[in-house]
Amino acid sequence: MSKVLNETCPLCNQSNNCCNSKDKSLGICWCNEESFPREIFNQVPPDQLRKLCICKSCLEKFKIEH
Ligand SMILES: [Zn+2]
């Protein structure tokens, strides 16, 4: 069985730097302070939704482009 790498951003395949995916306590990650536009999740493959965190650079890129 292959281990799911949940430290990888589903959009760019780089490390998402999300503390929530690294077994750290919830509430201290940058993503808790950010607002994620609903539309950005449309770009995440459905089977990876809510499993993989989007990285900060993809979030910022998305906000600039939309
Ligand atoms: Zn990314």
PDB file of N, CA, C and O and ligand atoms in Angstrom:
ATOM      1  N   MET A   1       0.843  -1.195   0.000  1.00  0.00           N
ATOM      2  CA  MET A   1       0.000   0.000   0.000  1.00  0.00           C
ATOM      3  C   MET A   1       0.881   1.249   0.000  1.00  0.00           C
ATOM      4  O   MET A   1       1.788   1.364   0.794  1.00  0.00           O
ATOM      5  N   SER A   2       0.625   2.150  -0.876  1.00  0.00           N
ATOM      6  CA  SER A   2       1.460   3.349  -0.947  1.00  0.00           C
ATOM      7  C   SER A   2       0.931   4.423  -0.002  1.00  0.00           C
ATOM      8  O   SER A   2      -0.272   4.656   0.067  1.00  0.00           O
ATOM      9  N   LYS A   3       1.834   5.043   0.669  1.00  0.00           N
ATOM     10  CA  LYS A   3       1.465   6.089   1.607  1.00  0.00           C
ATOM     11  C   LYS A   3       1.113   7.369   0.848  1.00  0.00           C
ATOM     12  O   LYS A   3       1.828   7.760  -0.066  1.00  0.00           O
ATOM     13  N   VAL A   4       0.026   7.960   1.233  1.00  0.00           N
ATOM     14  CA  VAL A   4      -0.363   9.202   0.577  1.00  0.00           C
ATOM     15  C   VAL A   4       0.495  10.349   1.099  1.00  0.00           C
ATOM     16  O   VAL A   4       0.580  10.585   2.288  1.00  0.00           O
ATOM     17  N   LEU A   5       1.114  11.014   0.190  1.00  0.00           N
ATOM     18  CA  LEU A   5       1.916  12.171   0.572  1.00  0.00           C
ATOM     19  C   LEU A   5       1.009  13.388   0.669  1.00  0.00           C
ATOM     20  O   LEU A   5       0.612  13.954  -0.333  1.00  0.00           O
ATOM     21  N   ASN A   6       0.684  13.744   1.869  1.00  0.00           N
ATOM     22  CA  ASN A   6      -0.230  14.879   1.998  1.00  0.00           C
ATOM     23  C   ASN A   6       0.501  16.182   2.273  1.00  0.00           C
ATOM     24  O   ASN A   6      -0.082  17.156   2.695  1.00  0.00           O
ATOM     25  N   GLU A   7       1.774  16.172   2.042  1.00  0.00           N
ATOM     26  CA  GLU A   7       2.522  17.422   2.180  1.00  0.00           C
ATOM     27  C   GLU A   7       2.731  18.076   0.821  1.00  0.00           C
ATOM     28  O   GLU A   7       3.482  19.030   0.691  1.00  0.00           O
ATOM     29  N   THR A   8       2.075  17.532  -0.175  1.00  0.00           N
ATOM     30  CA  THR A   8       2.289  18.016  -1.524  1.00  0.00           C
ATOM     31  C   THR A   8       1.081  18.799  -2.009  1.00  0.00           C
ATOM     32  O   THR A   8      -0.051  18.355  -1.888  1.00  0.00           O
ATOM     33  N   CYS A   9       1.357  19.945  -2.567  1.00  0.00           N
ATOM     34  CA  CYS A   9       0.282  20.755  -3.133  1.00  0.00           C
ATOM     35  C   CYS A   9      -0.290  20.052  -4.359  1.00  0.00           C
ATOM     36  O   CYS A   9       0.459  19.638  -5.241  1.00  0.00           O
ATOM     37  N   PRO A  10      -1.618  19.888  -4.433  1.00  0.00           N
ATOM     38  CA  PRO A  10      -2.211  19.192  -5.573  1.00  0.00           C
ATOM     39  C   PRO A  10      -2.155  19.978  -6.868  1.00  0.00           C
ATOM     40  O   PRO A  10      -2.376  19.431  -7.945  1.00  0.00           O
ATOM     41  N   LEU A  11      -1.834  21.254  -6.786  1.00  0.00           N
ATOM     42  CA  LEU A  11      -1.811  22.080  -7.993  1.00  0.00           C
ATOM     43  C   LEU A  11      -0.426  22.182  -8.614  1.00  0.00           C
ATOM     44  O   LEU A  11      -0.289  22.196  -9.816  1.00  0.00           O
ATOM     45  N   CYS A  12       0.604  22.242  -7.799  1.00  0.00           N
ATOM     46  CA  CYS A  12       1.945  22.419  -8.360  1.00  0.00           C
ATOM     47  C   CYS A  12       2.903  21.298  -7.969  1.00  0.00           C
ATOM     48  O   CYS A  12       4.040  21.265  -8.417  1.00  0.00           O
ATOM     49  N   ASN A  13       2.452  20.390  -7.108  1.00  0.00           N
ATOM     50  CA  ASN A  13       3.266  19.257  -6.678  1.00  0.00           C
ATOM     51  C   ASN A  13       4.508  19.660  -5.897  1.00  0.00           C
ATOM     52  O   ASN A  13       5.431  18.865  -5.760  1.00  0.00           O
ATOM     53  N   GLN A  14       4.520  20.864  -5.403  1.00  0.00           N
ATOM     54  CA  GLN A  14       5.580  21.267  -4.484  1.00  0.00           C
ATOM     55  C   GLN A  14       5.086  21.074  -3.055  1.00  0.00           C
ATOM     56  O   GLN A  14       3.909  20.845  -2.827  1.00  0.00           O
ATOM     57  N   SER A  15       6.001  21.168  -2.119  1.00  0.00           N
ATOM     58  CA  SER A  15       5.592  21.061  -0.725  1.00  0.00           C
ATOM     59  C   SER A  15       4.623  22.173  -0.370  1.00  0.00           C
ATOM     60  O   SER A  15       4.835  23.334  -0.718  1.00  0.00           O
ATOM     61  N   ASN A  16       3.546  21.821   0.302  1.00  0.00           N
ATOM     62  CA  ASN A  16       2.547  22.847   0.603  1.00  0.00           C
ATOM     63  C   ASN A  16       2.835  23.564   1.916  1.00  0.00           C
ATOM     64  O   ASN A  16       2.156  24.511   2.275  1.00  0.00           O
ATOM     65  N   ASN A  17       3.823  23.079   2.656  1.00  0.00           N
ATOM     66  CA  ASN A  17       4.209  23.737   3.899  1.00  0.00           C
ATOM     67  C   ASN A  17       3.071  23.849   4.897  1.00  0.00           C
ATOM     68  O   ASN A  17       3.070  24.735   5.740  1.00  0.00           O
ATOM     69  N   CYS A  18       2.113  22.978   4.790  1.00  0.00           N
ATOM     70  CA  CYS A  18       0.958  23.083   5.675  1.00  0.00           C
ATOM     71  C   CYS A  18       1.208  22.304   6.959  1.00  0.00           C
ATOM     72  O   CYS A  18       1.519  21.133   6.923  1.00  0.00           O
ATOM     73  N   CYS A  19       1.080  22.983   8.067  1.00  0.00           N
ATOM     74  CA  CYS A  19       1.295  22.322   9.358  1.00  0.00           C
ATOM     75  C   CYS A  19       0.217  21.288   9.622  1.00  0.00           C
ATOM     76  O   CYS A  19       0.455  20.291  10.298  1.00  0.00           O
ATOM     77  N   ASN A  20      -0.955  21.521   9.105  1.00  0.00           N
ATOM     78  CA  ASN A  20      -2.059  20.607   9.357  1.00  0.00           C
ATOM     79  C   ASN A  20      -1.807  19.231   8.757  1.00  0.00           C
ATOM     80  O   ASN A  20      -2.394  18.251   9.174  1.00  0.00           O
ATOM     81  N   SER A  21      -0.932  19.172   7.776  1.00  0.00           N
ATOM     82  CA  SER A  21      -0.659  17.894   7.149  1.00  0.00           C
ATOM     83  C   SER A  21       0.602  17.257   7.703  1.00  0.00           C
ATOM     84  O   SER A  21       1.062  16.259   7.222  1.00  0.00           O
ATOM     85  N   LYS A  22       1.162  17.850   8.719  1.00  0.00           N
ATOM     86  CA  LYS A  22       2.394  17.304   9.279  1.00  0.00           C
ATOM     87  C   LYS A  22       2.236  16.916  10.739  1.00  0.00           C
ATOM     88  O   LYS A  22       3.179  16.969  11.516  1.00  0.00           O
ATOM     89  N   ASP A  23       1.029  16.590  11.118  1.00  0.00           N
ATOM     90  CA  ASP A  23       0.764  16.108  12.473  1.00  0.00           C
ATOM     91  C   ASP A  23       1.097  17.129  13.557  1.00  0.00           C
ATOM     92  O   ASP A  23       1.319  16.785  14.694  1.00  0.00           O
ATOM     93  N   LYS A  24       1.163  18.377  13.167  1.00  0.00           N
ATOM     94  CA  LYS A  24       1.307  19.408  14.183  1.00  0.00           C
ATOM     95  C   LYS A  24      -0.074  19.817  14.660  1.00  0.00           C
ATOM     96  O   LYS A  24      -1.075  19.468  14.062  1.00  0.00           O
ATOM     97  N   SER A  25      -0.103  20.557  15.722  1.00  0.00           N
ATOM     98  CA  SER A  25      -1.411  20.928  16.245  1.00  0.00           C
ATOM     99  C   SER A  25      -2.123  21.870  15.287  1.00  0.00           C
ATOM    100  O   SER A  25      -1.505  22.713  14.638  1.00  0.00           O
ATOM    101  N   LEU A  26      -3.419  21.716  15.229  1.00  0.00           N
ATOM    102  CA  LEU A  26      -4.214  22.526  14.322  1.00  0.00           C
ATOM    103  C   LEU A  26      -4.267  23.965  14.806  1.00  0.00           C
ATOM    104  O   LEU A  26      -4.147  24.248  15.982  1.00  0.00           O
ATOM    105  N   GLY A  27      -4.416  24.851  13.868  1.00  0.00           N
ATOM    106  CA  GLY A  27      -4.639  26.236  14.235  1.00  0.00           C
ATOM    107  C   GLY A  27      -3.402  27.097  14.191  1.00  0.00           C
ATOM    108  O   GLY A  27      -3.464  28.284  14.443  1.00  0.00           O
ATOM    109  N   ILE A  28      -2.251  26.505  13.869  1.00  0.00           N
ATOM    110  CA  ILE A  28      -1.036  27.316  13.840  1.00  0.00           C
ATOM    111  C   ILE A  28      -0.477  27.452  12.427  1.00  0.00           C
ATOM    112  O   ILE A  28       0.564  28.015  12.232  1.00  0.00           O
ATOM    113  N   CYS A  29      -1.177  26.946  11.474  1.00  0.00           N
ATOM    114  CA  CYS A  29      -0.661  26.979  10.114  1.00  0.00           C
ATOM    115  C   CYS A  29      -1.080  28.260   9.404  1.00  0.00           C
ATOM    116  O   CYS A  29      -2.113  28.846   9.717  1.00  0.00           O
ATOM    117  N   TRP A  30      -0.283  28.650   8.456  1.00  0.00           N
ATOM    118  CA  TRP A  30      -0.596  29.850   7.686  1.00  0.00           C
ATOM    119  C   TRP A  30      -1.965  29.749   7.032  1.00  0.00           C
ATOM    120  O   TRP A  30      -2.661  30.731   6.841  1.00  0.00           O
ATOM    121  N   CYS A  31      -2.351  28.525   6.676  1.00  0.00           N
ATOM    122  CA  CYS A  31      -3.607  28.362   5.931  1.00  0.00           C
ATOM    123  C   CYS A  31      -4.828  28.658   6.804  1.00  0.00           C
ATOM    124  O   CYS A  31      -5.914  28.872   6.293  1.00  0.00           O
ATOM    125  N   ASN A  32      -4.647  28.655   8.105  1.00  0.00           N
ATOM    126  CA  ASN A  32      -5.770  28.995   8.967  1.00  0.00           C
ATOM    127  C   ASN A  32      -6.072  30.487   8.942  1.00  0.00           C
ATOM    128  O   ASN A  32      -7.161  30.915   9.299  1.00  0.00           O
ATOM    129  N   GLU A  33      -5.096  31.263   8.564  1.00  0.00           N
ATOM    130  CA  GLU A  33      -5.272  32.706   8.524  1.00  0.00           C
ATOM    131  C   GLU A  33      -5.702  33.183   7.147  1.00  0.00           C
ATOM    132  O   GLU A  33      -6.091  34.315   6.975  1.00  0.00           O
ATOM    133  N   GLU A  34      -5.582  32.314   6.180  1.00  0.00           N
ATOM    134  CA  GLU A  34      -5.884  32.694   4.815  1.00  0.00           C
ATOM    135  C   GLU A  34      -7.326  32.340   4.485  1.00  0.00           C
ATOM    136  O   GLU A  34      -7.908  31.429   5.059  1.00  0.00           O
ATOM    137  N   SER A  35      -7.869  33.064   3.529  1.00  0.00           N
ATOM    138  CA  SER A  35      -9.154  32.653   2.993  1.00  0.00           C
ATOM    139  C   SER A  35      -8.925  32.029   1.628  1.00  0.00           C
ATOM    140  O   SER A  35      -8.213  32.571   0.787  1.00  0.00           O
ATOM    141  N   PHE A  36      -9.506  30.869   1.452  1.00  0.00           N
ATOM    142  CA  PHE A  36      -9.357  30.171   0.186  1.00  0.00           C
ATOM    143  C   PHE A  36     -10.620  30.369  -0.644  1.00  0.00           C
ATOM    144  O   PHE A  36     -11.700  29.988  -0.209  1.00  0.00           O
ATOM    145  N   PRO A  37     -10.484  31.011  -1.805  1.00  0.00           N
ATOM    146  CA  PRO A  37     -11.660  31.175  -2.666  1.00  0.00           C
ATOM    147  C   PRO A  37     -12.248  29.813  -3.015  1.00  0.00           C
ATOM    148  O   PRO A  37     -11.506  28.859  -3.252  1.00  0.00           O
ATOM    149  N   ARG A  38     -13.547  29.731  -3.002  1.00  0.00           N
ATOM    150  CA  ARG A  38     -14.207  28.471  -3.301  1.00  0.00           C
ATOM    151  C   ARG A  38     -13.765  27.915  -4.659  1.00  0.00           C
ATOM    152  O   ARG A  38     -13.639  26.719  -4.843  1.00  0.00           O
ATOM    153  N   GLU A  39     -13.511  28.838  -5.588  1.00  0.00           N
ATOM    154  CA  GLU A  39     -13.188  28.410  -6.955  1.00  0.00           C
ATOM    155  C   GLU A  39     -11.859  27.664  -7.036  1.00  0.00           C
ATOM    156  O   GLU A  39     -11.642  26.882  -7.951  1.00  0.00           O
ATOM    157  N   ILE A  40     -10.965  27.937  -6.077  1.00  0.00           N
ATOM    158  CA  ILE A  40      -9.653  27.308  -6.179  1.00  0.00           C
ATOM    159  C   ILE A  40      -9.774  25.798  -5.992  1.00  0.00           C
ATOM    160  O   ILE A  40      -9.016  25.021  -6.547  1.00  0.00           O
ATOM    161  N   PHE A  41     -10.766  25.388  -5.247  1.00  0.00           N
ATOM    162  CA  PHE A  41     -10.927  23.953  -5.009  1.00  0.00           C
ATOM    163  C   PHE A  41     -11.464  23.230  -6.246  1.00  0.00           C
ATOM    164  O   PHE A  41     -11.372  22.016  -6.333  1.00  0.00           O
ATOM    165  N   ASN A  42     -12.011  24.009  -7.178  1.00  0.00           N
ATOM    166  CA  ASN A  42     -12.444  23.396  -8.436  1.00  0.00           C
ATOM    167  C   ASN A  42     -11.259  22.904  -9.251  1.00  0.00           C
ATOM    168  O   ASN A  42     -11.419  22.104 -10.159  1.00  0.00           O
ATOM    169  N   GLN A  43     -10.077  23.401  -8.929  1.00  0.00           N
ATOM    170  CA  GLN A  43      -8.891  22.991  -9.673  1.00  0.00           C
ATOM    171  C   GLN A  43      -8.220  21.768  -9.063  1.00  0.00           C
ATOM    172  O   GLN A  43      -7.295  21.211  -9.635  1.00  0.00           O
ATOM    173  N   VAL A  44      -8.687  21.379  -7.896  1.00  0.00           N
ATOM    174  CA  VAL A  44      -8.103  20.219  -7.238  1.00  0.00           C
ATOM    175  C   VAL A  44      -8.867  18.965  -7.671  1.00  0.00           C
ATOM    176  O   VAL A  44     -10.092  18.964  -7.662  1.00  0.00           O
ATOM    177  N   PRO A  45      -8.153  17.939  -8.070  1.00  0.00           N
ATOM    178  CA  PRO A  45      -8.833  16.697  -8.429  1.00  0.00           C
ATOM    179  C   PRO A  45      -9.706  16.220  -7.267  1.00  0.00           C
ATOM    180  O   PRO A  45      -9.270  16.266  -6.123  1.00  0.00           O
ATOM    181  N   PRO A  46     -10.933  15.789  -7.557  1.00  0.00           N
ATOM    182  CA  PRO A  46     -11.889  15.452  -6.498  1.00  0.00           C
ATOM    183  C   PRO A  46     -11.365  14.442  -5.485  1.00  0.00           C
ATOM    184  O   PRO A  46     -11.667  14.535  -4.304  1.00  0.00           O
ATOM    185  N   ASP A  47     -10.556  13.494  -5.953  1.00  0.00           N
ATOM    186  CA  ASP A  47     -10.075  12.480  -5.013  1.00  0.00           C
ATOM    187  C   ASP A  47      -8.990  13.021  -4.091  1.00  0.00           C
ATOM    188  O   ASP A  47      -8.603  12.363  -3.139  1.00  0.00           O
ATOM    189  N   GLN A  48      -8.496  14.215  -4.390  1.00  0.00           N
ATOM    190  CA  GLN A  48      -7.475  14.801  -3.533  1.00  0.00           C
ATOM    191  C   GLN A  48      -8.021  15.928  -2.681  1.00  0.00           C
ATOM    192  O   GLN A  48      -7.331  16.454  -1.815  1.00  0.00           O
ATOM    193  N   LEU A  49      -9.259  16.258  -2.933  1.00  0.00           N
ATOM    194  CA  LEU A  49      -9.873  17.352  -2.199  1.00  0.00           C
ATOM    195  C   LEU A  49      -9.957  17.010  -0.713  1.00  0.00           C
ATOM    196  O   LEU A  49     -10.337  15.901  -0.345  1.00  0.00           O
ATOM    197  N   ARG A  50      -9.606  17.958   0.112  1.00  0.00           N
ATOM    198  CA  ARG A  50      -9.635  17.813   1.569  1.00  0.00           C
ATOM    199  C   ARG A  50      -8.579  16.847   2.092  1.00  0.00           C
ATOM    200  O   ARG A  50      -8.521  16.564   3.270  1.00  0.00           O
ATOM    201  N   LYS A  51      -7.768  16.312   1.211  1.00  0.00           N
ATOM    202  CA  LYS A  51      -6.655  15.482   1.646  1.00  0.00           C
ATOM    203  C   LYS A  51      -5.347  16.234   1.506  1.00  0.00           C
ATOM    204  O   LYS A  51      -4.458  16.107   2.328  1.00  0.00           O
ATOM    205  N   LEU A  52      -5.260  16.986   0.424  1.00  0.00           N
ATOM    206  CA  LEU A  52      -4.035  17.722   0.170  1.00  0.00           C
ATOM    207  C   LEU A  52      -4.284  19.209   0.322  1.00  0.00           C
ATOM    208  O   LEU A  52      -5.271  19.734  -0.172  1.00  0.00           O
ATOM    209  N   CYS A  53      -3.385  19.854   0.989  1.00  0.00           N
ATOM    210  CA  CYS A  53      -3.477  21.298   1.159  1.00  0.00           C
ATOM    211  C   CYS A  53      -2.874  22.008  -0.047  1.00  0.00           C
ATOM    212  O   CYS A  53      -1.867  21.585  -0.584  1.00  0.00           O
ATOM    213  N   ILE A  54      -3.500  23.091  -0.416  1.00  0.00           N
ATOM    214  CA  ILE A  54      -2.943  23.934  -1.468  1.00  0.00           C
ATOM    215  C   ILE A  54      -1.854  24.809  -0.852  1.00  0.00           C
ATOM    216  O   ILE A  54      -2.008  25.309   0.253  1.00  0.00           O
ATOM    217  N   CYS A  55      -0.774  24.961  -1.571  1.00  0.00           N
ATOM    218  CA  CYS A  55       0.336  25.735  -1.009  1.00  0.00           C
ATOM    219  C   CYS A  55       0.071  27.230  -1.155  1.00  0.00           C
ATOM    220  O   CYS A  55      -0.782  27.667  -1.925  1.00  0.00           O
ATOM    221  N   LYS A  56       0.849  27.981  -0.411  1.00  0.00           N
ATOM    222  CA  LYS A  56       0.626  29.417  -0.356  1.00  0.00           C
ATOM    223  C   LYS A  56       0.867  30.093  -1.698  1.00  0.00           C
ATOM    224  O   LYS A  56       0.147  31.011  -2.083  1.00  0.00           O
ATOM    225  N   SER A  57       1.876  29.636  -2.415  1.00  0.00           N
ATOM    226  CA  SER A  57       2.171  30.303  -3.684  1.00  0.00           C
ATOM    227  C   SER A  57       1.057  30.061  -4.696  1.00  0.00           C
ATOM    228  O   SER A  57       0.739  30.941  -5.485  1.00  0.00           O
ATOM    229  N   CYS A  58       0.451  28.883  -4.672  1.00  0.00           N
ATOM    230  CA  CYS A  58      -0.672  28.639  -5.577  1.00  0.00           C
ATOM    231  C   CYS A  58      -1.885  29.468  -5.175  1.00  0.00           C
ATOM    232  O   CYS A  58      -2.610  29.960  -6.024  1.00  0.00           O
ATOM    233  N   LEU A  59      -2.080  29.623  -3.887  1.00  0.00           N
ATOM    234  CA  LEU A  59      -3.196  30.452  -3.426  1.00  0.00           C
ATOM    235  C   LEU A  59      -3.016  31.897  -3.879  1.00  0.00           C
ATOM    236  O   LEU A  59      -3.939  32.520  -4.390  1.00  0.00           O
ATOM    237  N   GLU A  60      -1.806  32.398  -3.729  1.00  0.00           N
ATOM    238  CA  GLU A  60      -1.556  33.785  -4.106  1.00  0.00           C
ATOM    239  C   GLU A  60      -1.615  33.976  -5.613  1.00  0.00           C
ATOM    240  O   GLU A  60      -2.105  34.968  -6.111  1.00  0.00           O
ATOM    241  N   LYS A  61      -1.124  32.981  -6.323  1.00  0.00           N
ATOM    242  CA  LYS A  61      -1.193  33.017  -7.777  1.00  0.00           C
ATOM    243  C   LYS A  61      -2.650  33.029  -8.235  1.00  0.00           C
ATOM    244  O   LYS A  61      -3.046  33.765  -9.127  1.00  0.00           O
ATOM    245  N   PHE A  62      -3.460  32.215  -7.574  1.00  0.00           N
ATOM    246  CA  PHE A  62      -4.857  32.137  -7.923  1.00  0.00           C
ATOM    247  C   PHE A  62      -5.559  33.469  -7.686  1.00  0.00           C
ATOM    248  O   PHE A  62      -6.349  33.940  -8.493  1.00  0.00           O
ATOM    249  N   LYS A  63      -5.242  34.091  -6.565  1.00  0.00           N
ATOM    250  CA  LYS A  63      -5.887  35.356  -6.237  1.00  0.00           C
ATOM    251  C   LYS A  63      -5.506  36.454  -7.214  1.00  0.00           C
ATOM    252  O   LYS A  63      -6.303  37.332  -7.523  1.00  0.00           O
ATOM    253  N   ILE A  64      -4.283  36.411  -7.724  1.00  0.00           N
ATOM    254  CA  ILE A  64      -3.845  37.410  -8.692  1.00  0.00           C
ATOM    255  C   ILE A  64      -4.525  37.186 -10.040  1.00  0.00           C
ATOM    256  O   ILE A  64      -4.946  38.138 -10.703  1.00  0.00           O
ATOM    257  N   GLU A  65      -4.673  35.931 -10.393  1.00  0.00           N
ATOM    258  CA  GLU A  65      -5.210  35.621 -11.718  1.00  0.00           C
ATOM    259  C   GLU A  65      -6.729  35.723 -11.773  1.00  0.00           C
ATOM    260  O   GLU A  65      -7.300  35.775 -12.846  1.00  0.00           O
ATOM    261  N   HIS A  66      -7.389  35.704 -10.608  1.00  0.00           N
ATOM    262  CA  HIS A  66      -8.852  35.703 -10.614  1.00  0.00           C
ATOM    263  C   HIS A  66      -9.443  36.933  -9.948  1.00  0.00           C
ATOM    264  O   HIS A  66      -8.764  37.630  -9.242  1.00  0.00           O
TER     265      HIS A  66
HETATM  266 ZN    ZN B   1       1.020  24.804  -4.958  1.00  0.00          ZN
END
